[in-house]
Short mmCIF file of C-alpha atoms in Angstrom, two decimals:
data_model
loop_
_atom_site.label_atom_id
_atom_site.label_comp_id
_atom_site.label_asym_id
_atom_site.label_seq_id
_atom_site.Cartn_x
_atom_site.Cartn_y
_atom_site.Cartn_z
CA MET A 1 268.05 40.29 8.26
CA VAL A 2 265.86 40.02 5.64
CA GLU A 3 266.46 36.21 3.22
CA ILE A 4 264.70 35.83 0.08
CA LYS A 5 265.06 32.25 -1.09
CA ASN A 6 264.30 31.23 -4.99
CA LEU A 7 261.31 34.25 -5.03
CA SER A 8 258.97 34.10 -8.51
CA VAL A 9 256.22 36.78 -8.84
CA HIS A 10 253.90 36.16 -12.31
CA TYR A 11 251.31 38.31 -13.38
CA GLU A 12 249.42 36.36 -15.18
CA ASP A 13 251.26 35.58 -18.17
CA ILE A 14 254.17 37.48 -17.27
CA LEU A 15 257.11 36.02 -14.94
CA ALA A 16 257.98 39.49 -12.88
CA VAL A 17 260.44 38.16 -10.82
CA ASP A 18 262.10 34.96 -11.71
CA SER A 19 263.55 32.75 -8.68
CA VAL A 20 265.48 35.69 -6.73
CA SER A 21 267.63 34.63 -3.92
CA LEU A 22 268.94 37.46 -1.85
CA ARG A 23 269.70 38.48 1.72
CA PHE A 24 269.66 42.03 2.68
CA GLU A 25 271.78 42.05 5.79
CA LYS A 26 271.38 44.39 8.44
CA GLY A 27 273.37 47.54 9.17
CA LYS A 28 273.30 48.13 5.16
CA ILE A 29 271.92 50.16 3.13
CA ILE A 30 271.08 47.92 -0.03
CA GLY A 31 270.19 49.78 -3.14
CA ILE A 32 267.99 48.09 -6.46
CA ILE A 33 268.31 49.51 -9.16
CA GLY A 34 267.22 48.50 -13.23
CA PRO A 35 265.27 49.42 -15.86
CA ASN A 36 261.82 50.11 -15.95
CA GLY A 37 259.80 46.48 -15.65
CA ALA A 38 263.00 44.48 -14.09
CA GLY A 39 260.85 43.74 -10.81
CA LYS A 40 262.46 46.21 -8.25
CA SER A 41 258.81 46.91 -7.16
CA THR A 42 257.40 43.81 -7.10
CA LEU A 43 259.95 42.75 -5.35
CA LEU A 44 259.27 44.95 -2.19
CA LYS A 45 256.19 44.99 -2.44
CA VAL A 46 256.52 41.20 -1.89
CA CYS A 47 259.02 41.72 1.32
CA VAL A 48 256.07 44.29 2.82
CA GLY A 49 253.39 42.13 1.80
CA VAL A 50 251.52 44.05 -0.41
CA ILE A 51 251.73 41.00 -3.06
CA SER A 52 250.67 37.56 -1.42
CA GLU A 53 251.00 35.81 -4.31
CA PHE A 54 254.01 34.12 -4.79
CA SER A 55 256.45 31.41 -4.98
CA GLY A 56 259.52 30.92 -2.72
CA GLU A 57 260.20 31.47 0.55
CA ILE A 58 260.78 35.22 2.80
CA LEU A 59 262.35 34.99 5.87
CA PHE A 60 262.72 38.39 8.59
CA ASP A 61 264.88 36.93 10.65
CA LYS A 62 264.21 33.64 10.49
CA GLN A 63 260.59 34.13 10.38
CA ASP A 64 258.45 33.34 8.15
CA ALA A 65 256.76 36.26 6.45
CA CYS A 66 253.84 34.30 5.48
CA ARG A 67 252.83 33.07 9.19
CA SER A 68 254.10 36.19 10.35
CA ARG A 69 252.78 38.62 8.36
CA ARG A 70 250.39 40.47 11.31
CA ARG A 71 253.39 40.86 13.34
CA LEU A 72 255.94 41.77 11.09
CA LYS A 73 253.52 44.68 9.87
CA GLU A 74 254.08 46.98 12.92
CA GLN A 75 258.02 46.29 12.21
CA ILE A 76 258.01 46.71 8.67
CA GLY A 77 258.74 50.73 7.21
CA TYR A 78 258.15 51.68 3.41
CA ALA A 79 257.30 54.25 1.60
CA PRO A 80 256.09 53.59 -2.03
CA GLU A 81 256.76 55.77 -5.53
CA ASP A 82 253.21 57.17 -5.25
CA ALA A 83 251.66 56.58 -1.78
CA THR A 84 247.71 56.55 -0.88
CA LEU A 85 247.61 59.57 1.25
CA LEU A 86 244.87 60.28 2.93
CA PRO A 87 243.84 63.40 1.40
CA TYR A 88 241.21 64.83 3.27
CA LEU A 89 243.74 65.19 6.43
CA SER A 90 246.34 67.59 7.64
CA GLY A 91 250.30 66.12 7.12
CA MET A 92 250.08 66.25 10.94
CA GLU A 93 246.68 64.22 11.43
CA PHE A 94 247.66 61.88 9.01
CA LEU A 95 251.08 60.36 10.84
CA GLN A 96 249.27 60.96 14.31
CA LEU A 97 247.38 58.26 12.64
CA VAL A 98 249.83 56.28 11.18
CA ALA A 99 251.18 56.50 14.93
CA VAL A 100 247.68 54.86 16.11
CA LEU A 101 247.98 51.86 13.32
CA ARG A 102 251.21 51.34 14.39
CA LYS A 103 250.60 51.12 17.89
CA ILE A 104 253.03 53.64 18.43
CA LYS A 105 253.52 55.20 22.00
CA ASN A 106 254.25 58.69 22.19
CA PRO A 107 254.78 59.23 18.58
CA ASP A 108 254.70 63.61 19.63
CA TRP A 109 258.31 63.97 19.53
CA GLU A 110 259.23 61.51 16.78
CA ILE A 111 256.64 63.19 14.63
CA LYS A 112 257.71 66.73 15.45
CA HIS A 113 260.78 65.56 14.48
CA TYR A 114 260.30 64.05 11.85
CA LEU A 115 258.60 67.14 10.21
CA GLN A 116 261.05 69.03 11.20
CA MET A 117 263.48 67.14 8.74
CA PHE A 118 261.85 67.85 5.90
CA GLY A 119 260.95 70.95 5.85
CA LEU A 120 256.83 70.34 6.29
CA ASP A 121 257.04 71.92 10.16
CA GLY A 122 255.50 74.60 8.57
CA VAL A 123 252.30 72.91 6.67
CA LYS A 124 251.68 70.62 8.84
CA LYS A 125 248.02 72.17 9.51
CA GLN A 126 247.55 72.36 5.69
CA LEU A 127 245.44 69.33 4.19
CA ILE A 128 247.66 67.40 2.24
CA ILE A 129 245.67 67.14 -1.21
CA ASN A 130 246.83 70.55 -1.22
CA TYR A 131 250.52 69.25 -1.11
CA SER A 132 252.88 69.09 -3.74
CA HIS A 133 254.34 66.06 -5.07
CA GLY A 134 257.31 66.45 -3.45
CA MET A 135 255.73 66.84 0.29
CA ARG A 136 253.53 64.29 -0.21
CA GLN A 137 256.70 62.25 -1.29
CA LYS A 138 258.19 63.70 1.99
CA LEU A 139 254.88 62.85 4.52
CA SER A 140 255.52 59.24 3.06
CA LEU A 141 258.77 58.74 4.03
CA ALA A 142 257.69 60.29 7.10
CA ALA A 143 255.17 57.69 8.00
CA ALA A 144 257.44 54.63 6.65
CA LEU A 145 260.19 55.63 9.24
CA LEU A 146 257.81 56.85 12.32
CA GLY A 147 258.03 54.38 14.90
CA GLN A 148 261.23 53.12 14.02
CA PRO A 149 260.96 50.02 12.06
CA THR A 150 263.38 47.19 12.51
CA TYR A 151 263.09 46.46 8.48
CA ILE A 152 262.82 49.89 6.15
CA PHE A 153 261.75 49.22 2.64
CA LEU A 154 262.03 52.79 0.32
CA ASP A 155 260.35 51.75 -3.00
CA GLU A 156 261.09 54.96 -5.84
CA ALA A 157 260.96 57.02 -2.70
CA LEU A 158 263.41 59.70 -3.46
CA ASN A 159 261.90 60.60 -6.55
CA GLY A 160 260.54 64.36 -6.05
CA LEU A 161 262.93 65.15 -2.84
CA ASP A 162 264.86 68.66 -2.92
CA SER A 163 268.88 68.54 -2.22
CA LEU A 164 268.06 69.43 1.81
CA ALA A 165 265.44 66.79 2.71
CA LEU A 166 267.45 64.56 0.68
CA TYR A 167 270.52 65.25 2.49
CA HIS A 168 268.86 65.17 6.27
CA LEU A 169 267.24 61.85 4.82
CA LYS A 170 271.07 60.03 4.30
CA ASN A 171 272.38 60.92 7.55
CA HIS A 172 269.18 59.45 8.98
CA LEU A 173 269.40 56.53 7.46
CA LYS A 174 272.62 55.80 8.42
CA GLU A 175 272.61 56.76 11.39
CA LEU A 176 269.61 53.79 11.38
CA ALA A 177 271.71 51.08 9.75
CA GLU A 178 274.57 51.66 12.15
CA GLU A 179 271.31 50.37 14.38
CA LYS A 180 271.72 46.83 12.92
CA LYS A 181 268.48 47.89 10.83
CA PRO A 182 268.27 46.61 6.85
CA ILE A 183 267.57 49.06 5.08
CA VAL A 184 266.69 48.55 1.44
CA ILE A 185 266.01 51.33 -1.68
CA SER A 186 265.25 51.14 -5.34
CA SER A 187 265.69 53.61 -7.37
CA HIS A 188 266.73 55.37 -11.44
CA VAL A 189 269.04 57.99 -9.70
CA ILE A 190 271.82 55.68 -9.91
CA GLN A 191 274.37 58.42 -8.97
CA LEU A 192 272.71 58.52 -5.34
CA VAL A 193 272.14 54.91 -4.68
CA VAL A 194 275.95 54.23 -5.53
CA GLN A 195 277.12 57.22 -2.68
CA TRP A 196 274.46 55.97 -0.31
CA CYS A 197 274.31 52.32 -0.58
CA ASP A 198 276.73 48.95 -0.34
CA PRO A 199 275.93 46.90 -1.65
CA VAL A 200 274.17 47.34 -5.25
CA ILE A 201 272.16 44.86 -6.91
CA LEU A 202 271.60 45.21 -10.72
CA MET A 203 268.01 43.95 -11.81
CA HIS A 204 266.89 43.02 -15.58
CA GLU A 205 263.60 41.23 -16.15
CA GLY A 206 262.79 40.14 -12.97
CA LYS A 207 266.18 38.21 -12.34
CA ILE A 208 269.60 39.56 -10.77
CA ILE A 209 272.38 40.58 -13.17
CA GLN A 210 275.24 41.51 -10.21
CA THR A 211 275.54 42.80 -7.16
CA TYR A 212 278.07 45.26 -6.66
CA SER A 213 279.86 46.66 -3.68
CA GLN A 214 281.43 50.03 -3.28
CA GLN A 215 284.86 48.24 -3.75
CA ASP A 216 283.67 46.49 -6.96
CA ILE A 217 282.18 50.06 -7.94
CA SER A 218 285.31 52.01 -7.34
CA ALA A 219 287.46 49.19 -9.19
CA LEU A 220 284.89 49.13 -12.40
CA GLU A 221 285.15 52.46 -12.46
CA LYS A 222 288.87 52.46 -12.61
CA LYS A 223 289.08 49.92 -14.78
CA ARG A 224 286.90 50.86 -17.46
CA ASN A 225 287.76 54.75 -16.86
CA LYS A 226 284.00 55.52 -16.73
CA THR A 227 281.43 56.36 -14.11
CA PHE A 228 279.42 53.71 -12.88
CA GLU A 229 276.49 55.51 -13.72
CA THR A 230 277.60 55.56 -17.46
CA ILE A 231 279.12 51.63 -16.67
CA TYR A 232 275.27 50.55 -15.87
CA VAL A 233 273.91 52.57 -19.09
CA GLU A 234 276.12 50.26 -21.44
CA THR A 235 275.37 46.92 -19.14
CA LEU A 236 272.04 47.48 -19.92
CA THR A 237 272.05 47.53 -23.66
CA ASP A 238 274.31 44.96 -23.60
CA LEU A 239 271.03 43.23 -21.66
CA SER A 240 268.91 44.02 -24.45
CA GLN A 241 270.50 43.51 -27.47
CA GLY A 242 270.86 40.21 -25.94
CA PRO A 243 274.03 37.66 -27.45
CA SER A 244 274.88 38.61 -30.89
#
């Protein structure tokens, strides 16, 4: 389990994350939604160690993240929206390098598996600089999942994926969740988050506004006779307008 206690992050005069407390439970695929600037990416970057300046506490299975960062680095899988890949390596070489850096033993089968799962096997020897955006996103996801990490964070990493890749990724994440791994996905694609995740967390202006279980979402859709996506948009509109 990942436990976040009273987390705040400042960018100069901007409060990007405001006193957030959360738990990412094992065996759950957790979705985080919200508009641009809501604090979703900042929250995940703190969790994975990309951002180190913050107040509050983050615990990975009761171990302080700041004190255990070196050990945790090998246990965290992280795919951001615009991953920094090495353009003059091939896709295969990049995954092999990731395996070395993360000290993954005998990675060949797993590399082959992810290349096939994401439809990259036919371009594995091509340089990454020649990959399309969608291909780079698939490679980033393969790198994040390589080595069966204990904690998985996907930050807007579904963007640019085709239907087949999404299908395989969804099934694979379900399998990983069954192995008691916490999986956190931030995304603007509301329909996918609702289909994949339980719970779904709504952020706005750095704060947690609401946490929805799948039962909550179904009840809300039935009560208001609207899709959750429509309810989400209406909620954001109300939040942006402030109290009347």
